[in-house]
One Martini backbone bead per residue (centre of mass of N, CA, C, O) as a GRO file, in nm:
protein
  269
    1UNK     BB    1   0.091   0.035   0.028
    2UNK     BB    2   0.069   0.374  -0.025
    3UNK     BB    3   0.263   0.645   0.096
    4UNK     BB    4   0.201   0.978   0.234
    5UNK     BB    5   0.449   1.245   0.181
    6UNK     BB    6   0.490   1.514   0.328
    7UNK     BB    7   0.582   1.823   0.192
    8UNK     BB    8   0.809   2.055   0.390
    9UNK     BB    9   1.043   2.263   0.360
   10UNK     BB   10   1.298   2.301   0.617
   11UNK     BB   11   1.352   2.614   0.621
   12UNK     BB   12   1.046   2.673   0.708
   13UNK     BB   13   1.089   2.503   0.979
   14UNK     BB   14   1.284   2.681   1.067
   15UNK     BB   15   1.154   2.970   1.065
   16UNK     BB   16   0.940   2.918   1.210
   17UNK     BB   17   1.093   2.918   1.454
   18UNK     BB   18   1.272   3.143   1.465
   19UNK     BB   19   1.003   3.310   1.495
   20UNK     BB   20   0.886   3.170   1.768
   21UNK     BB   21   1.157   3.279   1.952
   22UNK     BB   22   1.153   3.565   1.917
   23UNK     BB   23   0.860   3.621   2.013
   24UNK     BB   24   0.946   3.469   2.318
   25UNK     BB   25   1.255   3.580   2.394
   26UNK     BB   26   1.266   3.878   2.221
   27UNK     BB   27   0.964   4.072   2.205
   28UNK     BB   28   0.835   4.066   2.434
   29UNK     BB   29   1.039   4.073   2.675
   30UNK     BB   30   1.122   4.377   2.562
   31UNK     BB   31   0.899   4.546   2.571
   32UNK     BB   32   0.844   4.525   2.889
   33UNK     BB   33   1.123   4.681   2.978
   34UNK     BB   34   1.094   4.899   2.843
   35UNK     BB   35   0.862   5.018   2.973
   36UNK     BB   36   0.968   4.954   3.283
   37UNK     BB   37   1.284   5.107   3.250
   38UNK     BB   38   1.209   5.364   3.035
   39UNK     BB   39   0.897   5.461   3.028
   40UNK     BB   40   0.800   5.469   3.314
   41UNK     BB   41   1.046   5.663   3.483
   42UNK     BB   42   0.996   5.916   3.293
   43UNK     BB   43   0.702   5.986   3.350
   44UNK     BB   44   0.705   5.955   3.668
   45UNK     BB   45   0.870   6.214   3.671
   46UNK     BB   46   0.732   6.426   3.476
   47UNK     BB   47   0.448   6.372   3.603
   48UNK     BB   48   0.461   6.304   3.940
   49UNK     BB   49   0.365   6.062   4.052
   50UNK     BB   50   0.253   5.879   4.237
   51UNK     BB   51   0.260   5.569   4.422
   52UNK     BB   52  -0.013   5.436   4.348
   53UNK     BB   53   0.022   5.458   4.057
   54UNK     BB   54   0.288   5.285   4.039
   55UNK     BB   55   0.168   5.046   4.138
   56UNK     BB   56  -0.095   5.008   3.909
   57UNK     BB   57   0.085   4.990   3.704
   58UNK     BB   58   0.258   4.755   3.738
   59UNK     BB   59   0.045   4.543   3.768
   60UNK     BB   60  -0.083   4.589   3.460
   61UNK     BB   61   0.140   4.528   3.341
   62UNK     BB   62   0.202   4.237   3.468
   63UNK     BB   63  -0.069   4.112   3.387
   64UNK     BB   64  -0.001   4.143   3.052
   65UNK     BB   65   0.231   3.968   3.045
   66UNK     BB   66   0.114   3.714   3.161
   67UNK     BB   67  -0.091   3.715   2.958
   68UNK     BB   68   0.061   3.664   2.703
   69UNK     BB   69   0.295   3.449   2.810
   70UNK     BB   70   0.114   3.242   2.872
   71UNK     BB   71  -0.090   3.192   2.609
   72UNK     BB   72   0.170   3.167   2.430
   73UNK     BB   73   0.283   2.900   2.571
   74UNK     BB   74   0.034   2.725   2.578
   75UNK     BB   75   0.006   2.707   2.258
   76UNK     BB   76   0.265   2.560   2.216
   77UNK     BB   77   0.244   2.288   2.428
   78UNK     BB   78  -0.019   2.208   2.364
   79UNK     BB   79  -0.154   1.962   2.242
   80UNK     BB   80  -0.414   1.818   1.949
   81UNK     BB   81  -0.367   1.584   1.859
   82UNK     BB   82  -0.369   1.274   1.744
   83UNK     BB   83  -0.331   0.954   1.921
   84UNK     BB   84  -0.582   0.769   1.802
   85UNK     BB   85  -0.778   0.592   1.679
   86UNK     BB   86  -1.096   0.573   1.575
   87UNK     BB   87  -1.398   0.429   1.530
   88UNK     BB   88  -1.500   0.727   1.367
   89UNK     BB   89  -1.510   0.889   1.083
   90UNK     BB   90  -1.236   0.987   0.879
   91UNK     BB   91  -0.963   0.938   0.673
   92UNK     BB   92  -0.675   0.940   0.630
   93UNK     BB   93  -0.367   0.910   0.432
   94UNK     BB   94  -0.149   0.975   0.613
   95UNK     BB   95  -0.195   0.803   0.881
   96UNK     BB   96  -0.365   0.573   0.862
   97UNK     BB   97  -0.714   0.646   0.988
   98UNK     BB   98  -0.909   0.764   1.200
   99UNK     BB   99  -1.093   1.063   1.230
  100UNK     BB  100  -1.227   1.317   1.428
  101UNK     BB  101  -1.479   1.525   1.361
  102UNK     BB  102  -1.251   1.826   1.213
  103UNK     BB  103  -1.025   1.662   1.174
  104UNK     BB  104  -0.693   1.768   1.034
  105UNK     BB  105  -0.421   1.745   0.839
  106UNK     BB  106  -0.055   1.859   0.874
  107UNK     BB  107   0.182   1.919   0.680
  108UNK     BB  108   0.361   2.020   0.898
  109UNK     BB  109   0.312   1.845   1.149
  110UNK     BB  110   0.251   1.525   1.046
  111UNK     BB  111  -0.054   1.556   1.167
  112UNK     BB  112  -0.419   1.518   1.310
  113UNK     BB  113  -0.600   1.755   1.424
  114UNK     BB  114  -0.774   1.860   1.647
  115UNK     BB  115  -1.015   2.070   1.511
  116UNK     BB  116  -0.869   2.232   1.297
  117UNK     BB  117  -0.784   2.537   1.215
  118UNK     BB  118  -0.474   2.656   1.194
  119UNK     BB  119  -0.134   2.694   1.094
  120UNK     BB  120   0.140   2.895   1.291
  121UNK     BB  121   0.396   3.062   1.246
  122UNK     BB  122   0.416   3.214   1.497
  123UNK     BB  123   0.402   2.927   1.700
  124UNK     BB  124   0.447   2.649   1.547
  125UNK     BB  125   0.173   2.556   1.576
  126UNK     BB  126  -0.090   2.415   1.572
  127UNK     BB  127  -0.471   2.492   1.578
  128UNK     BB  128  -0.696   2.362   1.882
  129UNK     BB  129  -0.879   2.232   2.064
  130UNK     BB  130  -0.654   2.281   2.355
  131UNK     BB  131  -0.510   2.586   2.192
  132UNK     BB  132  -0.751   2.783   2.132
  133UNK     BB  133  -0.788   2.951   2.368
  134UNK     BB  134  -0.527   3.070   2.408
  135UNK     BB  135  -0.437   3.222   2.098
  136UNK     BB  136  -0.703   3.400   2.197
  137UNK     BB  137  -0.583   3.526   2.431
  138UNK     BB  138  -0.321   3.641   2.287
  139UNK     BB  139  -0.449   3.833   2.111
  140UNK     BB  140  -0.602   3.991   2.326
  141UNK     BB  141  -0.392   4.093   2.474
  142UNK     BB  142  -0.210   4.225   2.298
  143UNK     BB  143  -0.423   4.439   2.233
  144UNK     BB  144  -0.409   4.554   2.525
  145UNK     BB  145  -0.171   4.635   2.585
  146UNK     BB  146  -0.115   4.789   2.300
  147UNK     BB  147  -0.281   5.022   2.384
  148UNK     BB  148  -0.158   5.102   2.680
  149UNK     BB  149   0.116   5.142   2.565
  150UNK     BB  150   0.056   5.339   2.390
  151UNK     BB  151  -0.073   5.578   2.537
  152UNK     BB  152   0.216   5.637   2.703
  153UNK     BB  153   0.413   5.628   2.432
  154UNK     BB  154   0.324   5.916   2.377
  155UNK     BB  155   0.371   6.087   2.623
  156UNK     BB  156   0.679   6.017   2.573
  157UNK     BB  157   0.749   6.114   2.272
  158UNK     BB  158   0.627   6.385   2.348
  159UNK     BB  159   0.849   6.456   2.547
  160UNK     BB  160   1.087   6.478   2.303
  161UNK     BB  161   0.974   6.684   2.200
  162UNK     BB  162   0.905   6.994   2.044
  163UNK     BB  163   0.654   7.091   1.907
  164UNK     BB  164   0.568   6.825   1.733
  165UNK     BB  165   0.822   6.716   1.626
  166UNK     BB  166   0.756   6.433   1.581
  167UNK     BB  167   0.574   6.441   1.323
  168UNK     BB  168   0.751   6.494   1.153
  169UNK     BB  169   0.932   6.231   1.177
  170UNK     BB  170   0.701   6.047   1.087
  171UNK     BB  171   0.742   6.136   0.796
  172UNK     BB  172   1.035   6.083   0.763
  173UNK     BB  173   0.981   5.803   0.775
  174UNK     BB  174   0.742   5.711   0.565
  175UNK     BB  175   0.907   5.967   0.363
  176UNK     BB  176   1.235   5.968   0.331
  177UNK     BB  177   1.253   6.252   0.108
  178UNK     BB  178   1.198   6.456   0.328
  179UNK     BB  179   1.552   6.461   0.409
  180UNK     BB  180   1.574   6.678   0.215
  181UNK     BB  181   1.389   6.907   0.304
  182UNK     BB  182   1.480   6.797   0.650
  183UNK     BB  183   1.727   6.869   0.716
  184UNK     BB  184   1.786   6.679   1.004
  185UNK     BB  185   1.906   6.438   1.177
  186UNK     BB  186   1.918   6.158   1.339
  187UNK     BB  187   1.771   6.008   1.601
  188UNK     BB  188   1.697   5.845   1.884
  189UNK     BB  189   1.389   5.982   1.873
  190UNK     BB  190   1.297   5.808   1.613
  191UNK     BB  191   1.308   5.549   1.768
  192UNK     BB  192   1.026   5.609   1.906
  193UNK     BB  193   0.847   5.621   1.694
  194UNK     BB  194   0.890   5.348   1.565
  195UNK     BB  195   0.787   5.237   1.853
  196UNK     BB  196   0.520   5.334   1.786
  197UNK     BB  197   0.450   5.204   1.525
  198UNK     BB  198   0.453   4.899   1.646
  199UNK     BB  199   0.201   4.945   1.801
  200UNK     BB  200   0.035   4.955   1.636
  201UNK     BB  201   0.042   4.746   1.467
  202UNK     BB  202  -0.030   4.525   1.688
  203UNK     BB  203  -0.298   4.609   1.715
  204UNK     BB  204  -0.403   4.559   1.441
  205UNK     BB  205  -0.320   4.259   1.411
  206UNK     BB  206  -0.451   4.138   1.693
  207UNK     BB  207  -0.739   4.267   1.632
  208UNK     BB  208  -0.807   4.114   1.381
  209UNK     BB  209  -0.786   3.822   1.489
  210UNK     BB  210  -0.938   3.817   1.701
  211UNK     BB  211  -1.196   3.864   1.602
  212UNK     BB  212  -1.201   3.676   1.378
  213UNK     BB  213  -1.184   3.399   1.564
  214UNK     BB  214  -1.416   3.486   1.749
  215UNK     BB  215  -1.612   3.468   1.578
  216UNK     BB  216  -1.585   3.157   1.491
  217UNK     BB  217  -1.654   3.064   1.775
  218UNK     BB  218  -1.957   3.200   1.769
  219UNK     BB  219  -2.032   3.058   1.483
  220UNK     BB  220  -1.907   2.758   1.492
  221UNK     BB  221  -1.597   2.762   1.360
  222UNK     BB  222  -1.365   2.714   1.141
  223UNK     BB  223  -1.129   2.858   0.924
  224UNK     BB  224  -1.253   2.667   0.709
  225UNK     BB  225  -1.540   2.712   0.748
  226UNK     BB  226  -1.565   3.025   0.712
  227UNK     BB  227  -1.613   3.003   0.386
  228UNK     BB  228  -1.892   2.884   0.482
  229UNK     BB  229  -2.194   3.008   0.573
  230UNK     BB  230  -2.339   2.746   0.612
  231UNK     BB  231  -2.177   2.718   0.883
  232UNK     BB  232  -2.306   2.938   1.010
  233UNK     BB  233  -2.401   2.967   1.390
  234UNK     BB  234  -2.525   3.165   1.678
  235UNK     BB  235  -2.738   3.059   1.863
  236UNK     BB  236  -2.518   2.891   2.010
  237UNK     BB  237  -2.270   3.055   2.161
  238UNK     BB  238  -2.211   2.956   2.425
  239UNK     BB  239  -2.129   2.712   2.385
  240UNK     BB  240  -1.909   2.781   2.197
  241UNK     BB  241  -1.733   2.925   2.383
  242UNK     BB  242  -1.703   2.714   2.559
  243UNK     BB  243  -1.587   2.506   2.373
  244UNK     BB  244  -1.312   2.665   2.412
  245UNK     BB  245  -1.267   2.813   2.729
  246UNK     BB  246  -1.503   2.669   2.924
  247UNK     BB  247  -1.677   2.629   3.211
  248UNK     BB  248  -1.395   2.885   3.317
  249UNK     BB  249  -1.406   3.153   3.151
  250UNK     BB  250  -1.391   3.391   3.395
  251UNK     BB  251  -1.075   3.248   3.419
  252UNK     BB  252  -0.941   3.247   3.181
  253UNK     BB  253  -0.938   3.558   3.040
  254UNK     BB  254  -0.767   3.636   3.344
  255UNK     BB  255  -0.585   3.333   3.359
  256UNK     BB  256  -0.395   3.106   3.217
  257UNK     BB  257  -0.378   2.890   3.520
  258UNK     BB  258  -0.685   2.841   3.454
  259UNK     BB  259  -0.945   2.606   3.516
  260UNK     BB  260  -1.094   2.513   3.232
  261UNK     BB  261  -1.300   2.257   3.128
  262UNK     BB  262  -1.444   2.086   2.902
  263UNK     BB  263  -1.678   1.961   2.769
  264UNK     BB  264  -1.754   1.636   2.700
  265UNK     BB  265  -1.871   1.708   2.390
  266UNK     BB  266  -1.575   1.822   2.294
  267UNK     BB  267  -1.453   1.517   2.348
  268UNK     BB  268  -1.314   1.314   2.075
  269UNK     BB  269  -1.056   1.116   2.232
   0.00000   0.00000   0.00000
């Protein structure tokens, strides 16, 4: 009996990897540090802050950073693999097995995931039925997160110009040619703008997925069934949500390791 083997570039999954750790201890916990380190003691001078204000500001930032980085970790060390053959369902031809329905191979994975929702580039690892929690919670969390870090740094950045001058250092940055017209030297001040134009990114990037992900699970579907409408179905929101986030979804949405299991009924392994 001939076997089919998934061709997936070897490159592809070199960077694939190395895409998910630089965002996992270079990029989250970088952008961290720079906010408690150089912006918040920056405001806090600048502004005056309370004592009272430095505390909850600490804390709503450690806050945040645990909820990005723990739903971030657990997105990606959660299996959602088949372990075993089905004893009903669609046949794989790959895994050569019956798998639960909605279950589908993964050519980077080279396994069935359970409820395959679809492969992310960006922590290396199918979204599914187990970990599917977690990756939108890791979404919605960056999108606050980076609301939030944005306020601050709006008012860092316009701290470092004077008389609106970063508006400019924007265009020129935006607009490269424009320093010919505005010969002023490119300057450390220059890259505060840089990332404050990264947190907006990121709004952008995290918002759009979240809501994108979040609907289809208020839907009842997953990211493949997303493209057939006659597959949506919002009836049963409250049940769809549970079946993702579980049965104590208002401890999940607010602390990683906070225990929320699925109902039974949708344990198909």
């Amino acid at each position: 009996m001939k076997m089919f083997t998934p061709k997936y570039p070897l490159i592809q999954k070199i960077f694939s990897k190395v895409q998910c750790y630089t965002i996992v201890f270079l990029l989250t916990p970088g952008i961290f540090v720079f906010q408690m380190t150089v912006v918040f003691p920056h405001l806090a001078t600048t502004l005056d802050a309370s004592i009272p204000k430095q505390v909850a500001h600490i804390c709503l930032a450690t806050f945040c950073f645990i909820n990005v980085v723990g739903n971030m970790i657990f997105s990606i060390l959660i299996d959602s693999t088949v372990k075993r053959p089905n004893k009903e369902g669609t046949f794989c031809e790959y895994c050569r097995m019956l798998r639960p329905a909605k279950s589908w191979h993964c050519r980077q994975c080279n396994v069935c995931i359970l409820k395959r929702d679809h492969h992310c580039t960006f922590i290396a690892r199918c979204v599914g039925l187990y970990n599917q929690r977690y990756f939108i919670l890791f979404l919605g969390h960056v999108m606050v997160s980076m609301i939030y870090a944005t306020y601050y740094n709006y008012y860092y950045v316009s701290a470092k110009f004077e008389d609106h001058g970063w508006i400019v250092s924007a265009f020129r940055i935006i607009n490269p040619l424009l320093r010919f017209i505005i010969p002023e030297p490119m300057s450390i001040k220059d890259m505060y703008v840089v990332y404050l134009f990264m947190n907006v990114g990121l709004i952008v990037w995290s918002g759009c997925l979240f809501i994108y992900h979040l609907r289809n699970v208020v839907m009842g579907v997953t990211a493949y069934e997303a493209k057939y409408s006659e597959l949506m179905n919002s009836t049963n929101w409250r049940a769809n949500l549970i079946s993702v986030f579980g049965t104590k979804w208002y401890l999940a949405i607010l602390w990683p390791l906070a225990d929320s299991p699925l109902p039974d009924y949708v344990k198909w392994e």
